[in-house]
Structure formats: structure tokens, C-alpha cells
Amino acid sequence: MSQANRGVVYKGPGKVDVESIPYPELALGNRKCDHGVILKVVTTNICGSDQHMVRGRTTAPSGLVLGHEITGLVVECGRDVEFIQPGDLVSVPFNIACGRCRNCKEGRTGICLNVNPARPGAAYGYVDMGGWVGGQTEYVMVPYADFNLLKFPDTDQAMEKIRDLTLLSDIFPTGFHGCVTAGVGPGSTVYIAGAGPVGLAAAVSAQLLGAACVIVGDMIEERLAQARSFGCETIDLTQDGDMADKIEVILGEREVDAFVDCVGFEAHACGCNHGKEAPATVLNSAMSLTRAGGQIGIPGLYVTEDPGAADEAAKQGALSMRFGLGWAKSHSFHTGQCPVMKYHRPLMQAILFGKVKIADAVNVQMITLDEAPQGYADFDGGAAKKFVIDPHGSVAA
């Protein structure tokens, strides 16, 4: 029986609205989706990646239902779902993965070959990611449920820590993945570019992995203060001066062992030119500031098409990088979507057993579905908060 449903809808550059949308069906186009479930959304988060679309920096069409960070209660299961049941509280990886293709079987769920006709990889509510309906909604359909979903072992326990567990759908695994691919380990010195939610999640992840010193750079003091609140060193990128000098003041050395780019393609130049967009500036800084033989993790988003870019090359995702320096220093670079399923279970355990307080680190702010447009506006203005939508008032209750 059809029910009411509402969601956050992209209406064009700078504008989102909360609108009535169709209640989800267990269907993929004209065929049944017997391997899927319908969720009553408990929490769904606003992501920096969503902001790229809302700013008009992608080819996202008007009318797209947003949201790829989803935690929900199962209310209906398809005929072929065996291990997930109605009433289960689950975390949804933002990557949609079939579990059957070569890449999924290798654990590369961020580049599943079967869920997006345009290219490898899919996500909910995101441009060029397969056309899947997003989850900043009251209800959403999730395919391949047995493979994709992480069931929380105890619903009451999970609800007590839902502000933390909601971050398992994307930013906590993404930040952790950035650190793992940058080679962070016990005793490492680490530079995190960007103190947005993913950057802060990466900073916490570096600490969890045993880093000796975590340095976070950003242009917004409120976000830098948030990084300092859990023990990070910080660098204000609006201030003039050589970055290696600033690193040396903190470490006594001019380079770090590991560098994590949590900014992506909308990066701005540092110092006196910080108001000018310079999409390759973080990547070039990474090569300058990472020791020879070090690793660079790049969870920050880079796009193939950027209509709002400053020059024609950048509009096609072509950036002016000093790649020869990275080659000369034998750097390793790791790009692409985080394969959330590789990390979400152990990170869940870290949360449930009190080893990490990720919600405090990224400063989770709960809002209602109707407050989502204001949440987008505040986040775009640089608020040092991670906005989490509570569509049914489940968390508030």
C-alpha cells in the first residue's frame, strides 16, 4: 500500500527544498528488486560531496533526491532477502554494490561493475552514480540488502550511540581509508588537508591508527578549533608563510610521513591568495610536504566534469600537477571512493566498545528534515558541524 514520503530535492545551484516524493518500491526500473529492502530512515547526513552538487559544481540535474549517508530500520524485505529482517537497524554503505562482480568479490565495492550503466561505481542520490534515489528522505529502497547492509547487533544499544554510528555510512570509513592508504601507523606524523567532517574523521582515524602527531590545515578558525579539541595540531592556511616552515615548527622536520587530502577539487590557494580557487594546490602541497617514499591518500572528491571551474582544463577535470616531484620522491597515491564495507564493521566495534567518539570529533548537530535547507546553507558557510537529519524524530524521542 502506498504511503507518504518526503525528501530533500536539489532544485538548481544554491537551492534545495523538502518535497513530497514517491514512496519507494522494491523495483529497479521495470523489474522487481527481490534482493532489496525498504528502510524507514532513522538518520541521514549532509555530506560535503552533496554541497559540490548544490553549489552547481557538477552536472547534477534539478529534481535529484539527495543523500547517500543512511541509517535505517528495515520495514519490508524482498522475497530473496535471507539474512536481514524487518525490525533490523542497519547502516547503509554509500557505495551500492552487487556482491557478484569481479570488483565486489575483490572487496572493491566502490567500483562495482553492475550497478551503474555509465561507469563503475554507484551511490544513492548522486550525480553520474547510477540514478539511484537518495536517502535524505523518510523512506528509501536499498538493493542487494544481504550483501550491503551492516546490521547493528543490539538496536537499543545502537540507538544510544546513533550519533556516532550514523557516520559509518560514509565519513568515518572514508577518513579512515584516507589514512590507511596514506600509510598511517604507530608513530607516524600525518598532515590532514581540510578540517571539514571528512578531514576531522581522518584526524580521529589517524589517532586510532597510532599516529604520533596529527596536523590539520584549514582556512576556517572554527574548524581548526574543532580539530584542536581532540588533540590535533593545526595550521591556519589564510596566513602567509612557507608550509614546510610551519610543519618544521611543529615537528622539528619539514616533511610528514603521510598526507591525506580531504579537500578535493574545490581547493583554494593558501596565504594572501586564499580567496582564489586553485584545484591542484592540495595535491601539489602533498608532494612537497610528504617525505621521499611516503604515501598520499586522496579521499577528497575530484570530478570528471566541473561546470563552475575557473578554466577550461579544470572543467574537464584536468589539473596542473607537479607530478614529476611525486615521481622523483617515489610517492604512492591512492584515489577513489572508499570501499565502506572494508571498514564499517571494525569501526562499528570501535564505537560500541568506546574506543572512539567520532560524533564529538566532527561535532554532530541533529536537525529535522524540514531544517535541511538551512543545514545546507550553514554547512556551505563553513560551520564546524556535521549536520545529521532525523526525519521521523526517532533520535529526538
Short mmCIF file of C-alpha atoms in Angstrom, two decimals, residues 46-357:
data_model
loop_
_atom_site.label_atom_id
_atom_site.label_comp_id
_atom_site.label_asym_id
_atom_site.label_seq_id
_atom_site.Cartn_x
_atom_site.Cartn_y
_atom_site.Cartn_z
CA ILE A 46 24.52 16.09 4.83
CA CYS A 47 27.88 15.47 3.16
CA GLY A 48 30.44 17.81 1.64
CA SER A 49 30.01 15.85 -1.57
CA ASP A 50 26.34 16.89 -1.58
CA GLN A 51 27.49 20.50 -1.31
CA HIS A 52 29.50 20.22 -4.54
CA MET A 53 26.25 19.45 -6.36
CA VAL A 54 24.20 22.07 -4.56
CA ARG A 55 26.79 24.73 -5.39
CA GLY A 56 26.28 23.88 -9.07
CA ARG A 57 29.77 22.43 -9.46
CA THR A 58 28.60 19.21 -11.12
CA THR A 59 26.18 18.21 -13.88
CA ALA A 60 23.54 17.12 -11.35
CA PRO A 61 20.00 17.56 -12.75
CA SER A 62 17.33 19.56 -10.98
CA GLY A 63 14.94 17.23 -9.21
CA LEU A 64 17.60 14.85 -7.89
CA VAL A 65 16.69 13.44 -4.45
CA LEU A 66 19.83 13.90 -2.38
CA GLY A 67 21.55 11.86 0.31
CA HIS A 68 23.97 8.94 0.40
CA GLU A 69 24.67 8.65 4.16
CA ILE A 70 21.83 6.50 5.51
CA THR A 71 21.00 4.56 8.67
CA GLY A 72 17.57 3.00 8.90
CA LEU A 73 15.07 0.49 10.23
CA VAL A 74 14.03 -2.31 7.87
CA VAL A 75 10.27 -2.21 7.25
CA GLU A 76 9.96 -4.50 4.20
CA CYS A 77 12.14 -7.19 2.64
CA GLY A 78 12.16 -8.59 -0.87
CA ARG A 79 11.47 -12.27 -1.47
CA ASP A 80 15.15 -13.17 -1.92
CA VAL A 81 16.47 -11.44 1.21
CA GLU A 82 17.60 -14.18 3.61
CA PHE A 83 19.61 -12.66 6.46
CA ILE A 84 18.13 -9.20 7.02
CA GLN A 85 14.68 -8.99 8.64
CA PRO A 86 12.04 -6.34 9.31
CA GLY A 87 12.91 -4.54 12.53
CA ASP A 88 16.68 -4.68 11.98
CA LEU A 89 18.54 -1.38 12.45
CA VAL A 90 21.19 -1.13 9.75
CA SER A 91 23.93 1.09 8.36
CA VAL A 92 23.92 1.57 4.59
CA PRO A 93 27.29 1.93 2.83
CA PHE A 94 27.08 4.85 0.44
CA ASN A 95 28.59 2.61 -2.26
CA ILE A 96 25.92 0.49 -3.92
CA ALA A 97 27.42 -2.90 -4.70
CA CYS A 98 26.05 -6.09 -6.24
CA GLY A 99 28.36 -8.52 -4.43
CA ARG A 100 28.62 -10.61 -7.57
CA CYS A 101 31.01 -8.84 -9.97
CA ARG A 102 34.79 -9.17 -10.10
CA ASN A 103 35.41 -5.93 -8.23
CA CYS A 104 32.93 -6.70 -5.44
CA LYS A 105 34.47 -10.14 -4.96
CA GLU A 106 37.86 -8.43 -4.59
CA GLY A 107 36.43 -6.06 -1.95
CA ARG A 108 36.39 -3.07 -4.31
CA THR A 109 32.77 -2.20 -3.61
CA GLY A 110 33.28 1.44 -4.58
CA ILE A 111 33.68 0.40 -8.22
CA CYS A 112 31.02 -2.28 -8.62
CA LEU A 113 30.56 -3.14 -12.29
CA ASN A 114 26.82 -3.89 -12.28
CA VAL A 115 25.01 -1.01 -10.55
CA ASN A 116 25.71 1.93 -12.87
CA PRO A 117 25.36 1.66 -16.66
CA ALA A 118 27.56 4.72 -17.19
CA ARG A 119 30.73 3.67 -15.34
CA PRO A 120 31.97 1.57 -12.42
CA GLY A 121 30.61 2.60 -9.03
CA ALA A 122 27.27 3.87 -7.78
CA ALA A 123 25.85 5.81 -4.85
CA TYR A 124 22.47 6.99 -3.61
CA GLY A 125 21.31 10.45 -4.67
CA TYR A 126 24.47 11.44 -6.51
CA VAL A 127 25.25 12.76 -9.98
CA ASP A 128 26.53 10.19 -12.51
CA MET A 129 26.27 7.46 -9.87
CA GLY A 130 23.57 5.34 -11.47
CA GLY A 131 20.41 7.40 -10.92
CA TRP A 132 19.59 5.85 -7.54
CA VAL A 133 17.12 7.74 -5.34
CA GLY A 134 18.85 9.39 -2.39
CA GLY A 135 18.25 8.81 1.29
CA GLN A 136 17.69 12.29 2.75
CA THR A 137 14.13 11.04 2.92
CA GLU A 138 11.64 9.40 5.23
CA TYR A 139 11.84 6.06 3.39
CA VAL A 140 14.35 4.64 0.89
CA MET A 141 14.95 1.42 -1.05
CA VAL A 142 18.29 -0.39 -0.70
CA PRO A 143 19.20 -3.15 -3.20
CA TYR A 144 21.34 -6.26 -2.63
CA ALA A 145 20.46 -5.96 1.04
CA ASP A 146 22.11 -9.12 2.37
CA PHE A 147 25.43 -8.03 0.88
CA ASN A 148 25.33 -4.29 1.50
CA LEU A 149 23.80 -3.76 4.91
CA LEU A 150 25.58 -3.75 8.28
CA LYS A 151 23.16 -4.88 10.97
CA PHE A 152 23.72 -3.45 14.44
CA PRO A 153 23.78 -6.30 16.96
CA ASP A 154 21.53 -4.61 19.53
CA THR A 155 19.03 -1.95 18.46
CA ASP A 156 18.68 -0.29 21.87
CA GLN A 157 22.46 -0.10 22.30
CA ALA A 158 22.79 1.26 18.77
CA MET A 159 20.20 3.98 19.35
CA GLU A 160 22.16 5.13 22.40
CA LYS A 161 25.18 5.69 20.13
CA ILE A 162 23.32 6.60 16.94
CA ARG A 163 25.09 9.98 16.65
CA ASP A 164 28.33 8.05 16.22
CA LEU A 165 27.01 5.07 14.28
CA THR A 166 25.32 7.25 11.66
CA LEU A 167 28.82 8.22 10.50
CA LEU A 168 29.60 4.63 9.43
CA SER A 169 27.75 5.09 6.14
CA ASP A 170 30.49 7.34 4.74
CA ILE A 171 32.71 9.84 6.50
CA PHE A 172 34.23 7.69 9.23
CA PRO A 173 35.23 4.87 6.86
CA THR A 174 36.25 7.46 4.24
CA GLY A 175 38.54 9.31 6.66
CA PHE A 176 39.92 6.01 7.93
CA HIS A 177 40.51 4.79 4.35
CA GLY A 178 42.37 8.01 3.57
CA CYS A 179 44.72 7.34 6.47
CA VAL A 180 45.19 3.64 5.70
CA THR A 181 46.06 4.40 2.08
CA ALA A 182 48.45 7.13 3.25
CA GLY A 183 50.30 4.52 5.31
CA VAL A 184 49.43 5.92 8.73
CA GLY A 185 50.56 3.68 11.57
CA PRO A 186 52.06 3.78 15.06
CA GLY A 187 54.46 6.70 15.40
CA SER A 188 53.52 8.34 12.08
CA THR A 189 53.46 12.06 11.52
CA VAL A 190 50.42 13.00 9.47
CA TYR A 191 49.14 16.08 7.68
CA ILE A 192 45.38 16.26 7.05
CA ALA A 193 44.36 18.81 4.42
CA GLY A 194 40.92 20.17 5.34
CA ALA A 195 39.03 20.29 8.64
CA GLY A 196 35.57 19.61 7.31
CA PRO A 197 33.79 16.50 8.60
CA VAL A 198 35.86 14.08 6.48
CA GLY A 199 39.09 15.80 7.50
CA LEU A 200 38.14 15.64 11.16
CA ALA A 201 37.14 11.99 10.73
CA ALA A 202 40.53 11.36 9.13
CA ALA A 203 42.28 13.08 12.04
CA VAL A 204 40.48 10.85 14.56
CA SER A 205 41.28 7.85 12.38
CA ALA A 206 44.98 8.75 12.35
CA GLN A 207 44.92 8.83 16.15
CA LEU A 208 43.10 5.48 16.22
CA LEU A 209 45.83 4.04 13.97
CA GLY A 210 48.53 5.21 16.38
CA ALA A 211 49.89 8.39 14.77
CA ALA A 212 52.36 10.29 16.92
CA CYS A 213 51.34 13.73 15.64
CA VAL A 214 48.33 14.76 13.55
CA ILE A 215 48.43 18.19 11.90
CA VAL A 216 45.25 19.63 10.36
CA GLY A 217 45.25 22.58 7.95
CA ASP A 218 42.22 24.70 7.06
CA MET A 219 41.14 28.29 6.38
CA ILE A 220 38.28 28.40 8.90
CA GLU A 221 39.27 29.01 12.52
CA GLU A 222 36.11 27.40 13.93
CA ARG A 223 37.01 24.15 12.18
CA LEU A 224 40.63 24.35 13.33
CA ALA A 225 39.40 24.82 16.90
CA GLN A 226 37.32 21.67 16.49
CA ALA A 227 40.46 19.77 15.42
CA ARG A 228 42.37 21.09 18.45
CA SER A 229 39.54 19.96 20.74
CA PHE A 230 40.67 16.34 20.42
CA GLY A 231 44.41 16.86 20.37
CA CYS A 232 45.42 17.81 16.84
CA GLU A 233 47.99 20.42 15.89
CA THR A 234 46.65 22.99 13.41
CA ILE A 235 47.81 25.34 10.67
CA ASP A 236 45.77 28.38 9.59
CA LEU A 237 46.09 28.41 5.80
CA THR A 238 44.94 32.02 5.49
CA GLN A 239 48.26 33.11 6.97
CA ASP A 240 51.23 33.81 4.73
CA GLY A 241 54.39 31.75 5.02
CA ASP A 242 56.03 28.64 3.70
CA MET A 243 54.19 25.43 4.63
CA ALA A 244 57.40 23.50 5.23
CA ASP A 245 58.44 26.17 7.75
CA LYS A 246 55.13 25.75 9.55
CA ILE A 247 55.49 21.97 9.60
CA GLU A 248 59.02 22.34 10.98
CA VAL A 249 57.81 24.50 13.89
CA ILE A 250 55.54 21.63 14.96
CA LEU A 251 57.66 18.58 14.15
CA GLY A 252 61.22 19.79 14.00
CA GLU A 253 61.21 18.39 10.45
CA ARG A 254 60.00 19.90 7.19
CA GLU A 255 58.08 16.87 5.91
CA VAL A 256 55.50 14.40 7.18
CA ASP A 257 55.32 10.63 6.81
CA ALA A 258 51.75 10.62 5.49
CA PHE A 259 49.47 13.15 3.78
CA VAL A 260 45.67 12.91 3.47
CA ASP A 261 43.78 15.17 1.03
CA CYS A 262 40.28 15.73 2.44
CA VAL A 263 39.60 18.84 0.34
CA GLY A 264 39.30 17.78 -3.30
CA PHE A 265 38.66 19.80 -6.41
CA GLU A 266 37.22 22.96 -4.82
CA ALA A 267 40.51 23.76 -3.08
CA HIS A 268 41.71 27.36 -2.70
CA ALA A 269 45.20 28.81 -2.66
CA CYS A 270 46.85 29.45 0.69
CA GLY A 271 48.10 32.71 2.21
CA CYS A 272 47.33 36.01 0.57
CA ASN A 273 45.63 34.28 -2.40
CA HIS A 274 43.32 32.14 -0.30
CA GLY A 275 40.23 33.59 -1.97
CA LYS A 276 41.34 32.26 -5.35
CA GLU A 277 40.40 28.74 -6.39
CA ALA A 278 43.37 26.51 -7.19
CA PRO A 279 42.09 22.93 -7.67
CA ALA A 280 45.52 21.23 -7.72
CA THR A 281 47.01 23.14 -4.78
CA VAL A 282 46.47 20.38 -2.21
CA LEU A 283 47.91 17.70 -4.47
CA ASN A 284 50.99 19.82 -5.14
CA SER A 285 51.37 20.55 -1.42
CA ALA A 286 51.12 16.82 -0.75
CA MET A 287 54.10 16.12 -2.97
CA SER A 288 56.10 18.96 -1.43
CA LEU A 289 55.37 18.09 2.19
CA THR A 290 55.48 14.28 2.15
CA ARG A 291 58.84 12.62 2.74
CA ALA A 292 60.50 10.60 -0.01
CA GLY A 293 58.91 7.16 -0.07
CA GLY A 294 55.80 8.42 1.75
CA GLN A 295 52.21 7.80 0.80
CA ILE A 296 49.38 10.18 -0.12
CA GLY A 297 45.75 9.22 0.47
CA ILE A 298 43.18 11.17 -1.55
CA PRO A 299 39.63 10.63 -0.25
CA GLY A 300 38.78 14.22 -1.27
CA LEU A 301 36.47 14.30 -4.29
CA TYR A 302 37.78 15.04 -7.80
CA VAL A 303 35.27 15.12 -10.64
CA THR A 304 35.41 14.41 -14.37
CA GLU A 305 33.23 17.43 -15.15
CA ASP A 306 33.16 20.75 -13.24
CA PRO A 307 31.00 23.38 -14.98
CA GLY A 308 31.97 26.02 -12.42
CA ALA A 309 35.74 25.63 -12.74
CA ALA A 310 37.98 28.65 -13.24
CA ASP A 311 39.49 27.45 -16.53
CA GLU A 312 38.62 25.16 -19.43
CA ALA A 313 41.06 22.42 -18.44
CA ALA A 314 39.67 22.17 -14.90
CA LYS A 315 36.14 21.96 -16.31
CA GLN A 316 37.18 18.58 -17.71
CA GLY A 317 38.95 17.53 -14.51
CA ALA A 318 42.40 18.25 -15.97
CA LEU A 319 44.59 19.78 -13.26
CA SER A 320 48.09 21.27 -13.41
CA MET A 321 50.05 18.99 -11.09
CA ARG A 322 53.77 18.91 -10.40
CA PHE A 323 53.74 15.15 -10.89
CA GLY A 324 57.46 14.94 -11.60
CA LEU A 325 58.15 15.84 -7.97
CA GLY A 326 55.98 12.99 -6.77
CA TRP A 327 57.75 10.61 -9.13
CA ALA A 328 61.17 11.80 -8.00
CA LYS A 329 60.22 11.23 -4.35
CA SER A 330 58.75 7.77 -5.06
CA HIS A 331 55.37 8.74 -3.67
CA SER A 332 52.39 6.41 -3.68
CA PHE A 333 48.99 7.96 -4.49
CA HIS A 334 45.65 6.34 -3.71
CA THR A 335 42.42 7.83 -5.07
CA GLY A 336 38.75 6.96 -5.43
CA GLN A 337 35.70 6.17 -3.35
CA CYS A 338 36.23 4.45 -0.03
CA PRO A 339 35.04 0.82 -0.10
CA VAL A 340 32.94 1.31 3.02
CA MET A 341 32.31 -2.39 3.62
CA LYS A 342 36.03 -2.95 4.14
CA TYR A 343 35.93 -0.86 7.30
CA HIS A 344 32.43 -0.37 8.67
CA ARG A 345 32.24 -3.45 10.91
CA PRO A 346 35.53 -2.88 12.79
CA LEU A 347 34.76 0.83 13.11
CA MET A 348 31.33 -0.08 14.50
CA GLN A 349 33.09 -2.19 17.11
CA ALA A 350 35.41 0.69 17.98
CA ILE A 351 32.34 2.88 18.59
CA LEU A 352 30.35 0.30 20.55
CA PHE A 353 33.30 -0.52 22.82
CA GLY A 354 34.08 3.13 23.47
CA LYS A 355 37.42 3.31 21.65
CA VAL A 356 36.46 6.40 19.63
CA LYS A 357 33.96 9.27 19.94
#
